Short mmCIF file of C-alpha atoms in Angstrom, two decimals:
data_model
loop_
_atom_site.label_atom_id
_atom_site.label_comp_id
_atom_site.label_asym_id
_atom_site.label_seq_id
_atom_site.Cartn_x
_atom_site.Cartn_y
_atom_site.Cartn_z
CA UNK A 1 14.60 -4.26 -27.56
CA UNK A 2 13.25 -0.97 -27.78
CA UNK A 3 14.62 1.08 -30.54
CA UNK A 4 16.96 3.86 -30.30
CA UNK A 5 15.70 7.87 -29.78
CA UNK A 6 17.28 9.91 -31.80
CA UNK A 7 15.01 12.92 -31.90
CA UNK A 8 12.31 14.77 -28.97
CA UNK A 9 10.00 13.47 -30.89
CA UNK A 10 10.63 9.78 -30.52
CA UNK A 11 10.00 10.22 -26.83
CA UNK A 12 6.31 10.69 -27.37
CA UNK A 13 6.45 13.28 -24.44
CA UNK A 14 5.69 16.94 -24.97
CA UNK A 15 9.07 19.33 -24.97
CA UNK A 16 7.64 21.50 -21.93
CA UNK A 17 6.95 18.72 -19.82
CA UNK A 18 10.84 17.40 -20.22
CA UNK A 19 12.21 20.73 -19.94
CA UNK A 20 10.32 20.64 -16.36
CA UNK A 21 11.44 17.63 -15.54
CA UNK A 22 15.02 18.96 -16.08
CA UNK A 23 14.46 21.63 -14.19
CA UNK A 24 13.00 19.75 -11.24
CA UNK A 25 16.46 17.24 -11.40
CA UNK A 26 18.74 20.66 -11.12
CA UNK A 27 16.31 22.30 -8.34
CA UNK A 28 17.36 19.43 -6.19
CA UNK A 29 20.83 18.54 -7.69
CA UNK A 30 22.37 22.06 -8.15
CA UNK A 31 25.40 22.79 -11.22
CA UNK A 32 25.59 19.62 -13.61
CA UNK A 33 27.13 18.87 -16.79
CA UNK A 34 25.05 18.11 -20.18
CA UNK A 35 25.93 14.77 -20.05
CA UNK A 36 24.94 14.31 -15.95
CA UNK A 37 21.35 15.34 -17.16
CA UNK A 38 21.23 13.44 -19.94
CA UNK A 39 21.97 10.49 -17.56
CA UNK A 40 19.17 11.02 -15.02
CA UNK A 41 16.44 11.36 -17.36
CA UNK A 42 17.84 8.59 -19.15
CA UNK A 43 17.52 10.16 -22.45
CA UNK A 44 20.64 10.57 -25.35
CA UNK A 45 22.07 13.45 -24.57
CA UNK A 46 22.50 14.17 -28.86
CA UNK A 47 19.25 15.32 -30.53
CA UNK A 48 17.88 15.50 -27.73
CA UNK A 49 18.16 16.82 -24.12
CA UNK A 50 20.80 19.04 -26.13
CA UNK A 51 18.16 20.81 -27.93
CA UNK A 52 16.20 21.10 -24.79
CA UNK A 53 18.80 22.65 -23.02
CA UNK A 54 19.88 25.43 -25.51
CA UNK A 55 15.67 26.32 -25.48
CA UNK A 56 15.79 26.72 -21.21
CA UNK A 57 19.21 28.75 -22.34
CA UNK A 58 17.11 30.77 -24.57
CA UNK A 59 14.60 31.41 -22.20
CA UNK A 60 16.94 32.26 -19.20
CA UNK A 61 15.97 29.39 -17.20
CA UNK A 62 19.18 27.88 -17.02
CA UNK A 63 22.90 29.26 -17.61
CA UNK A 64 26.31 28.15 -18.55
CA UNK A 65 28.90 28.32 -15.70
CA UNK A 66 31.93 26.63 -17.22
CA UNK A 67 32.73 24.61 -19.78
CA UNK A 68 35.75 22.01 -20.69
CA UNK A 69 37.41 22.76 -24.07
CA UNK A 70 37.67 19.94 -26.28
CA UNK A 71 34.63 17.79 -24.70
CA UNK A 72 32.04 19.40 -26.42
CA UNK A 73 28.62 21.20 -25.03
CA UNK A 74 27.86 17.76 -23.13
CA UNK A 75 31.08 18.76 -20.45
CA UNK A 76 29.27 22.29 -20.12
CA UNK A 77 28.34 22.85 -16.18
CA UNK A 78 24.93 24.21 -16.10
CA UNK A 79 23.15 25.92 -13.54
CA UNK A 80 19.33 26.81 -12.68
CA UNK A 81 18.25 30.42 -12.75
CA UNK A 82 16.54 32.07 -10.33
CA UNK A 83 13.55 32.25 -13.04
CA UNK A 84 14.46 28.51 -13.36
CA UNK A 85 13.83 27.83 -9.84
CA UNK A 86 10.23 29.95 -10.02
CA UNK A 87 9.46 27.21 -12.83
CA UNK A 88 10.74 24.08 -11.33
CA UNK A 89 8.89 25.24 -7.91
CA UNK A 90 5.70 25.63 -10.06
CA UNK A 91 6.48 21.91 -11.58
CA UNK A 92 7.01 20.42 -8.55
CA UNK A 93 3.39 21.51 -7.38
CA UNK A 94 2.15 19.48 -9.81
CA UNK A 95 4.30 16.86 -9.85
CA UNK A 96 7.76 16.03 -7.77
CA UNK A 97 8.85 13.36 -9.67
CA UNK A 98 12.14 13.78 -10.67
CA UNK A 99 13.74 10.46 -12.13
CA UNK A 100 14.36 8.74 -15.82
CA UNK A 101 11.66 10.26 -18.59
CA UNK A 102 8.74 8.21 -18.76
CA UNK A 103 7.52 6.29 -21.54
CA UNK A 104 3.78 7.07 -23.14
CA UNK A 105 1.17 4.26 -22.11
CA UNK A 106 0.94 2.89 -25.64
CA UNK A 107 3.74 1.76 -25.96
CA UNK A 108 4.17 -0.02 -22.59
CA UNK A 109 0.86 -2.10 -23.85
CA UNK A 110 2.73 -2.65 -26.90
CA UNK A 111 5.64 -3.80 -24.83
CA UNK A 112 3.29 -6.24 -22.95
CA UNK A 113 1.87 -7.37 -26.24
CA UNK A 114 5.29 -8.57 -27.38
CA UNK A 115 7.02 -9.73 -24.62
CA UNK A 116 3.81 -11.90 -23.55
CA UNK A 117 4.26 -14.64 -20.90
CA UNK A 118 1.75 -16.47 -22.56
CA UNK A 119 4.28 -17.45 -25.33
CA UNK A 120 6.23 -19.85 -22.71
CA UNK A 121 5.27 -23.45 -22.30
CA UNK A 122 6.86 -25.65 -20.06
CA UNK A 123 7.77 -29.67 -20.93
CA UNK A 124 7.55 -32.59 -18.04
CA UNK A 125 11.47 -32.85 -18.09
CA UNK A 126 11.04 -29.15 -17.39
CA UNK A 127 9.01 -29.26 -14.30
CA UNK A 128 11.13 -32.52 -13.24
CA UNK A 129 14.29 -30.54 -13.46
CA UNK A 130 12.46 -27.39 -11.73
CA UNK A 131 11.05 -29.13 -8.52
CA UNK A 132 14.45 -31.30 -8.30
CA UNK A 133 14.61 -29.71 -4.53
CA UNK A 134 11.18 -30.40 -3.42
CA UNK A 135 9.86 -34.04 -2.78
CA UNK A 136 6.59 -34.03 -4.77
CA UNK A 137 4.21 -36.61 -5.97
CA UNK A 138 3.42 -37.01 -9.60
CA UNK A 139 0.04 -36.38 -9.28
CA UNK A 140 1.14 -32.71 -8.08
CA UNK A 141 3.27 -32.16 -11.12
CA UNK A 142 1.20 -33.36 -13.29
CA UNK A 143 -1.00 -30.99 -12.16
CA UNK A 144 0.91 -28.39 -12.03
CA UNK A 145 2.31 -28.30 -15.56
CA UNK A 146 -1.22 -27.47 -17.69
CA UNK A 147 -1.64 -25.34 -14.77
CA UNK A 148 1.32 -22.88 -15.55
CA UNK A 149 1.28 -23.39 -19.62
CA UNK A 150 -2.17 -22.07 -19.07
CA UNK A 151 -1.40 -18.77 -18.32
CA UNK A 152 -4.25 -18.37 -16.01
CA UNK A 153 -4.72 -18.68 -12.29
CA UNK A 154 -3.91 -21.63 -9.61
CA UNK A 155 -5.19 -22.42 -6.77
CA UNK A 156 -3.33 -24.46 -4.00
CA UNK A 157 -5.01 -25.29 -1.27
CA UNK A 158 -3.67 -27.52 1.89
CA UNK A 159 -2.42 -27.77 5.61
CA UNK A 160 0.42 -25.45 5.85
CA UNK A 161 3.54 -26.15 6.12
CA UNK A 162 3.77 -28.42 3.04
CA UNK A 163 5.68 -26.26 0.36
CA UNK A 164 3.02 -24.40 -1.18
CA UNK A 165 4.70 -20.91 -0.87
CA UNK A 166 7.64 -23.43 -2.23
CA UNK A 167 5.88 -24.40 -5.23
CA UNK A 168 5.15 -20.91 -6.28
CA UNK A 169 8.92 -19.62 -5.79
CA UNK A 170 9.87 -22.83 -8.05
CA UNK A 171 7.70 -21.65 -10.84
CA UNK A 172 8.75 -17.81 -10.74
CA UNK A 173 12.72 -19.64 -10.93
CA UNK A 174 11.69 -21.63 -13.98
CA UNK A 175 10.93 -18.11 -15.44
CA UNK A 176 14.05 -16.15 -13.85
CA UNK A 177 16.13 -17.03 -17.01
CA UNK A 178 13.73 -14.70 -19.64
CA UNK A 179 14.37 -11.23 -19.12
CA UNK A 180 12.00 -8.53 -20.64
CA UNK A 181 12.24 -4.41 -20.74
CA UNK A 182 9.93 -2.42 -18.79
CA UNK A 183 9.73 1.03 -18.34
CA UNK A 184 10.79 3.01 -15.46
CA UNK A 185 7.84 4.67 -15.23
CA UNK A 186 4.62 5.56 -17.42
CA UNK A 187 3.08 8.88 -19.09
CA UNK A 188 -0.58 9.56 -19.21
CA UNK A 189 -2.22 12.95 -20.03
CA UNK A 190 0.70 14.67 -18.01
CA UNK A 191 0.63 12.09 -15.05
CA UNK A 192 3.23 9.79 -14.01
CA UNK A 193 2.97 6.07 -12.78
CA UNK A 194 6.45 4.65 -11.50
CA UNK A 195 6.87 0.98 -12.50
CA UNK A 196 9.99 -0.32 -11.82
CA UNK A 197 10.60 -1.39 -8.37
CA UNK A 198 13.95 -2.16 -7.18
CA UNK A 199 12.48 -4.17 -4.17
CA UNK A 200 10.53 -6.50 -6.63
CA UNK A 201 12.13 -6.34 -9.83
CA UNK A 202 15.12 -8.47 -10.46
CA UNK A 203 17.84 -6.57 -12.70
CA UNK A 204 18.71 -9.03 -15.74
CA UNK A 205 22.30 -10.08 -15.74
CA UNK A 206 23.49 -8.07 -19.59
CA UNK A 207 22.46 -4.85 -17.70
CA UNK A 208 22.77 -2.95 -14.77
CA UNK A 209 21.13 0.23 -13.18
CA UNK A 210 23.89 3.16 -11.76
CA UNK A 211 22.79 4.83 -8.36
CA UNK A 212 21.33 7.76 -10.09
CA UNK A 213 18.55 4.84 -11.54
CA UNK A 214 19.14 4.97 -15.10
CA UNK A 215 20.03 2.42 -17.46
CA UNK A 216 23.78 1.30 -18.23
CA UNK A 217 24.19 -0.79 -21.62
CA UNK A 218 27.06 -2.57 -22.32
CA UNK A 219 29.41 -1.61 -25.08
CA UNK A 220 27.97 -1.84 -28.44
CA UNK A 221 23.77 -2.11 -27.50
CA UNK A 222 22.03 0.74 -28.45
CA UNK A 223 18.12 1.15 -27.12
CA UNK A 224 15.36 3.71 -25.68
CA UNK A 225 17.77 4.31 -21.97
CA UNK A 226 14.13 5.12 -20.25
CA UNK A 227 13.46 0.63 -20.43
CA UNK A 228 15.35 -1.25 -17.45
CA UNK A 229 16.11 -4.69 -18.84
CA UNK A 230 14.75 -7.17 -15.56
CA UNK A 231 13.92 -11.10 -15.05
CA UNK A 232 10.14 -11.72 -15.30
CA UNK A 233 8.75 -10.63 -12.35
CA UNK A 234 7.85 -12.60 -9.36
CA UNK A 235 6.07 -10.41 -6.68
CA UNK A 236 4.33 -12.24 -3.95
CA UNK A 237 1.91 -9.95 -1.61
CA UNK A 238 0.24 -11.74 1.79
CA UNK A 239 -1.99 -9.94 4.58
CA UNK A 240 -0.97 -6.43 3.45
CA UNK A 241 -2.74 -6.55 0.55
CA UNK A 242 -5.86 -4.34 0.36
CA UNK A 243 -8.74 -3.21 -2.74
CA UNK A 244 -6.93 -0.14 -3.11
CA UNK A 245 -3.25 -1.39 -3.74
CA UNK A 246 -4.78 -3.00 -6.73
CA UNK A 247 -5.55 0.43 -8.45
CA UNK A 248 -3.42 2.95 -9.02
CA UNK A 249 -1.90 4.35 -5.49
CA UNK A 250 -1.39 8.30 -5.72
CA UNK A 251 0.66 9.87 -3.77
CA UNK A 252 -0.96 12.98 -2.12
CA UNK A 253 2.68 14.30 -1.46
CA UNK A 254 5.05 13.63 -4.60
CA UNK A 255 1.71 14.28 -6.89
CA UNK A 256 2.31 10.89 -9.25
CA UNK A 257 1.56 6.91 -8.81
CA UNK A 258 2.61 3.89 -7.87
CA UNK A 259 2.12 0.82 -10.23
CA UNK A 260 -0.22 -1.88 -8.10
CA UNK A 261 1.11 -4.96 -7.67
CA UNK A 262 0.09 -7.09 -10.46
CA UNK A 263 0.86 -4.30 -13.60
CA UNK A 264 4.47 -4.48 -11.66
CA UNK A 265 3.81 -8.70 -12.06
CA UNK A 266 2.89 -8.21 -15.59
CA UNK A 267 4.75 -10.91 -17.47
CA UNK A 268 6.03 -12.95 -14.70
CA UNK A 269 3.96 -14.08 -11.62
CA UNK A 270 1.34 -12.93 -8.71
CA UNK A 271 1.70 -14.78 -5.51
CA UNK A 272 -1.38 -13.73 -3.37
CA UNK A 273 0.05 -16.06 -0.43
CA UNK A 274 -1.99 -16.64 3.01
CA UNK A 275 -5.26 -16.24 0.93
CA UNK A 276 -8.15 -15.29 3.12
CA UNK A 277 -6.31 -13.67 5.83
CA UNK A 278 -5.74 -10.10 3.69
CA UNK A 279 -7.44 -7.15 5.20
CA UNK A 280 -9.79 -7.79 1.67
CA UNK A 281 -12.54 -10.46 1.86
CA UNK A 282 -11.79 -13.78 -0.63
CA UNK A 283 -14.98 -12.50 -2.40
CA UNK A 284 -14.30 -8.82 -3.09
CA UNK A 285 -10.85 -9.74 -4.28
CA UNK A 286 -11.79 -12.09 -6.63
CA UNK A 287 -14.86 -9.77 -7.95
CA UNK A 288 -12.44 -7.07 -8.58
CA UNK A 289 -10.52 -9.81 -10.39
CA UNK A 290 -13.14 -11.09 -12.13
CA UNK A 291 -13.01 -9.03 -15.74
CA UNK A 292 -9.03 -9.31 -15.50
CA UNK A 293 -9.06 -13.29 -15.10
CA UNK A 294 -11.04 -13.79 -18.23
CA UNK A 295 -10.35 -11.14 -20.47
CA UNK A 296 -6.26 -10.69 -19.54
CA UNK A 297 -7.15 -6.82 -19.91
CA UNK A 298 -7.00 -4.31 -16.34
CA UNK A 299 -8.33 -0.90 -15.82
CA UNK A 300 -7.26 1.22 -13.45
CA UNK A 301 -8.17 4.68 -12.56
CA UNK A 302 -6.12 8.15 -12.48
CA UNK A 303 -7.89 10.70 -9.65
CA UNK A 304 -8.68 12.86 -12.80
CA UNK A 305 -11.37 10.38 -13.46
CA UNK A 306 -9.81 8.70 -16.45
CA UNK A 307 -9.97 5.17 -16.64
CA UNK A 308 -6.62 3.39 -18.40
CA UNK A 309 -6.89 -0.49 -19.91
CA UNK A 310 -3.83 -2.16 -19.52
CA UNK A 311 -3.08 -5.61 -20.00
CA UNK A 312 -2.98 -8.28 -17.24
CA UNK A 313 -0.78 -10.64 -18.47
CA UNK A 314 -0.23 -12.24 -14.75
CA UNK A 315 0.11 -15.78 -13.63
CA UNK A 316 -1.61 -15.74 -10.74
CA UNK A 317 -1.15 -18.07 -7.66
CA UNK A 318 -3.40 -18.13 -4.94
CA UNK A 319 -1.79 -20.24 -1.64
CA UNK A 320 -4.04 -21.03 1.05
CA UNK A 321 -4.55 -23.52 4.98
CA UNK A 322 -7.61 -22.46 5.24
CA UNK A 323 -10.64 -25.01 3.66
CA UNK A 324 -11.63 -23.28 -0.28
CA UNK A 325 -15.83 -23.82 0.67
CA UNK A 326 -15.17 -21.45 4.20
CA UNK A 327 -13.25 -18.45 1.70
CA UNK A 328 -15.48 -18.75 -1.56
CA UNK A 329 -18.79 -20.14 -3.42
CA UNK A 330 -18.76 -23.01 -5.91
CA UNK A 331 -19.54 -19.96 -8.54
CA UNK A 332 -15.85 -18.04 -7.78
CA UNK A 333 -13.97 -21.15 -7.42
CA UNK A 334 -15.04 -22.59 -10.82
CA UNK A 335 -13.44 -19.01 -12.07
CA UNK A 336 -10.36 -20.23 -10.79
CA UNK A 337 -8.56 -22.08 -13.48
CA UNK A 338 -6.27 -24.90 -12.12
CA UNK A 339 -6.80 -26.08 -8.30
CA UNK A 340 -4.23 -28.20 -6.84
CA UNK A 341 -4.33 -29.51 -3.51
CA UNK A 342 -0.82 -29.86 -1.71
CA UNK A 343 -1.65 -32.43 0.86
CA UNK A 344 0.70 -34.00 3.76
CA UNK A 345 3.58 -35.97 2.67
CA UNK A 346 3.54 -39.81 2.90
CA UNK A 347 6.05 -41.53 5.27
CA UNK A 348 7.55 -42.65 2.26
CA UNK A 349 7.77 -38.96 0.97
CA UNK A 350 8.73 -37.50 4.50
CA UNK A 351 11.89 -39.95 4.93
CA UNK A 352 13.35 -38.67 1.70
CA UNK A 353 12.85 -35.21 2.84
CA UNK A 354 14.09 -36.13 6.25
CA UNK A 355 16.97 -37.21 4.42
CA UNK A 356 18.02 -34.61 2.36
CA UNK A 357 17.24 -31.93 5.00
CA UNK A 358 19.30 -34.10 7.63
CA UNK A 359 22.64 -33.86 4.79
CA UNK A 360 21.81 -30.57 4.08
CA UNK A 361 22.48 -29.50 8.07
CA UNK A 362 25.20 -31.89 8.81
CA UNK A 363 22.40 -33.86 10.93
CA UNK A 364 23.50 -38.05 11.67
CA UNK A 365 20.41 -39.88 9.72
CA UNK A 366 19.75 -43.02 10.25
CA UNK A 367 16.54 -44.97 9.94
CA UNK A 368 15.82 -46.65 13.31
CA UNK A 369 16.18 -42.78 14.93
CA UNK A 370 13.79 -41.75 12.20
CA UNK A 371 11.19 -45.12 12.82
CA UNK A 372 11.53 -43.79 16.56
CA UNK A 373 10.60 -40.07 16.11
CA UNK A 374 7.53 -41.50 14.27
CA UNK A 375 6.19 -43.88 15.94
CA UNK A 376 6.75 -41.75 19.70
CA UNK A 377 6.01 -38.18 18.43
CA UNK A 378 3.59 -39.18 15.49
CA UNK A 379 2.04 -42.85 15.27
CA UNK A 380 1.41 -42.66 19.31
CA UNK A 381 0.15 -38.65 19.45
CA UNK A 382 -2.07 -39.27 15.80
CA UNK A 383 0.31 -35.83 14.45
CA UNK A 384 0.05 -35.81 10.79
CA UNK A 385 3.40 -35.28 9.50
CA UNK A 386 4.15 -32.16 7.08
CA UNK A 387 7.12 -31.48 4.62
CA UNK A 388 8.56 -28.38 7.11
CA UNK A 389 9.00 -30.84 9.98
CA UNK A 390 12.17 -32.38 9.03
CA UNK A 391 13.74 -28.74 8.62
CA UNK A 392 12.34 -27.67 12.14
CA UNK A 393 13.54 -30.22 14.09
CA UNK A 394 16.77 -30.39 12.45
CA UNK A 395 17.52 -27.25 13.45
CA UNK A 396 15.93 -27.91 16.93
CA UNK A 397 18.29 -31.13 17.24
CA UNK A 398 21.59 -28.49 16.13
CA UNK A 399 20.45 -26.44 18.82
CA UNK A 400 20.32 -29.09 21.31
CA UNK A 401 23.09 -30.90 20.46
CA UNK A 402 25.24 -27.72 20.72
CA UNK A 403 23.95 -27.33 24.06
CA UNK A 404 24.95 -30.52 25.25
CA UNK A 405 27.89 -31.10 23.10
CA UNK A 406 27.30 -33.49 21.19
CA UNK A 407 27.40 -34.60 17.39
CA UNK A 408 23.81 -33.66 15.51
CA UNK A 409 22.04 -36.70 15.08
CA UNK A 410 19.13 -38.97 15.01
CA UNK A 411 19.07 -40.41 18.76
CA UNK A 412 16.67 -40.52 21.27
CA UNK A 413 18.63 -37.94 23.53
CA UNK A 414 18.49 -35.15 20.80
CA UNK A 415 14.78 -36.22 19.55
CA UNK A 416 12.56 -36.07 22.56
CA UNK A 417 14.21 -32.48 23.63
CA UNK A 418 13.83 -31.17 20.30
CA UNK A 419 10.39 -32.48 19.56
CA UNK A 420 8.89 -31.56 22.79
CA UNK A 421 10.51 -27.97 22.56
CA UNK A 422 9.09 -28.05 18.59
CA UNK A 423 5.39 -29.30 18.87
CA UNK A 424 2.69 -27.86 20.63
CA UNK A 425 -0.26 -29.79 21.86
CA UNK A 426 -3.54 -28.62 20.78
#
């Protein structure tokens, strides 16, 4: 847990550069209290944005306009002079973020160091318990458990529509109950790079963020307000994905970063799904990977030309169709740790998951209706059958069956309908 600030100092960012970024909060919020400030740069309002607020006092930048009797200074309503405004205008030139304090880049490595994923190993019971809902052969979890306790990189490759995206969900759940502190955003040299993301980060259940975006403890915890407490991360990324979203993405406009996606995925997981089909060749993504894989250290780049090492401590998963000799050379795949090929379910395998989908959906199972649909729209055709069948055409035979009136089920009248409407023949 991060320890407690009591003092400016213990924020490890300079006293002008949080009296701008007060300044910058009224310029867009108008009169607040003491208290309100302290709030929405998440910092103690005691020893702290106290003493920063009688100093913009001092210097005329901001003024009292009423106070509460009895509250203390924390109730007093302040509001931005019109030297104020000059100053915030001049701070928001350089920067328009406006949100919780940052936290210097040392100690978010420090952070990292600590709260390493690498310290969590997963059992066989484990995985067993984890992939309950999924119909899987041993040979996949036994592959799959030195692949995670590795804490490297896996590769699954196979037709789609066999549960590989499924497989990589499973493993971020089997992490969802650790929770580790990050910080809502990072300081370097004067620059800002946001971190938390509330569309990818998963708020732990102790804590909760308030609409303004800082931190709410629960009675009796005390720690730094500028860490969010979240699950470890799971952020999955697919054809969007491009060389420059993997450095540092500056804003032109608000004048500060955005975290790439795998320092947001630092301690939890990277799911790089429909490898091959990014807008990034297989090859350059995995060159610009290649220092990261093996070392577990990152450097990214601020448009001041420093360069910043920060640790990669990422899981990541790489989920392919497409055949690993047409994406990569023998040379890149032998850089990839673990490689575990999902192939098509048995019979065997698909009647259990025909099964289980089928009660899931309310569908009538029974085995001869099952036998039928493979021997007709299988066996007879040579299909291959794969593990998102059974959901597809259960939800074709619903569909059909509401049509028509009739109880969901396994019969010949619902089947040929909802197969014929379902497959496609190539």
């Amino acid at each position: 847990m991060p320890p407690p600030i009591s003092r400016i100092e213990d924020t490890g960012i300079p006293a002008l550069w949080l009296q701008d970024l007060i300044l910058k909060i009224m310029y867009f919020q108008g009169y607040m209290s003491g208290f309100k400030i302290a709030e929405e740069i998440a910092l103690p309002f005691t020893g702290v944005v106290d003493i920063l607020m009688e100093t913009l006092k001092r210097d005329k930048l901001v003024e009292v306009r009423s106070s509460q009797v009895g509250l203390g200074e924390g109730a007093y309503l302040f509001a931005i002079t019109g030297t104020g405004i000059n100053r915030a205008r001049e701070a928001l030139d350089r920067c328009q973020y406006a949100g919780p304090a940052p936290v210097q880049l040392q100690y978010y490595v420090e952070a990292c160091r600590k709260q390493t994923r690498r310290r969590i190993q997963v059992t066989s019971a484990m995985l067993q318990e984890g992939f309950s809902s999924l119909v899987l052969s041993e040979r996949i979890i036994s592959q799959l458990g030195p692949a995670i306790n590795s804490n490297t990189s896996i590769f699954l490759y196979g037709p789609p529509g066999n549960g590989k995206t499924s497989i990589a969900k499973l493993i971020g759940e089997m992490l969802f109950n650790q929770s580790i502190y990050i910080p809502f955003s990072i300081y370097v040299d004067g620059q800002v790079i946001k971190l938390y993301d509330a569309v990818n980060h998963r708020l732990a259940s102790r804590e909760e963020v308030t609409p303004a975006g800082t931190g709410t403890l629960r009675a009796g915890m005390r720690r730094d307000p500028r860490w969010v407490y979240i699950q470890r991360p799971f952020i999955m990324t697919g054809g969007e994905l491009t060389l420059d979203g993997l450095d540092l993405v500056f804003d032109d406009t608000l004048k500060f970063y955005e975290a790439p996606f795998q320092v947001k995925a630092n301690g939890g997981i990277l799911l790089i799904d429909d490898f091959g089909r990014q807008q990034v060749k297989p090859r350059d993504l995995l060159n610009r990977w290649i220092v990261p894989l093996e070392n577990r250290i990152d450097y990214l780049n601020l448009h001041t030309g420093r360069k910043l090492e920060v640790p990669f401590d990422v899981l990541v998963i790489f989920s392919t169709n497409l055949p690993p000799r047409e994406l990569v050379d023998e040379a890149f795949l032998r850089r990839l740790r673990h490689k575990i090929e999902v192939r098509n379910p048995s019979y065997d395998e698909y009647r259990e998951i025909f099964k289980r989908v089928a009660a899931t959906k309310n569908v009538k199972y029974t085995d001869p209706g099952l036998a039928y649909l493979l021997q007709e729209w299988y066996i007879k055709r040579k299909r291959l059958p794969r593990a998102s069948h059974p959901r597809d055409l259960c939800d074709q035979i619903i569909d059909y069956a509401r049509f028509t009136n009739q109880e969901p089920s396994l019969t010949k009248e619902l089947i040929d309908p909802a197969a014929e409407s379902y497959f496609v023949e190539v």
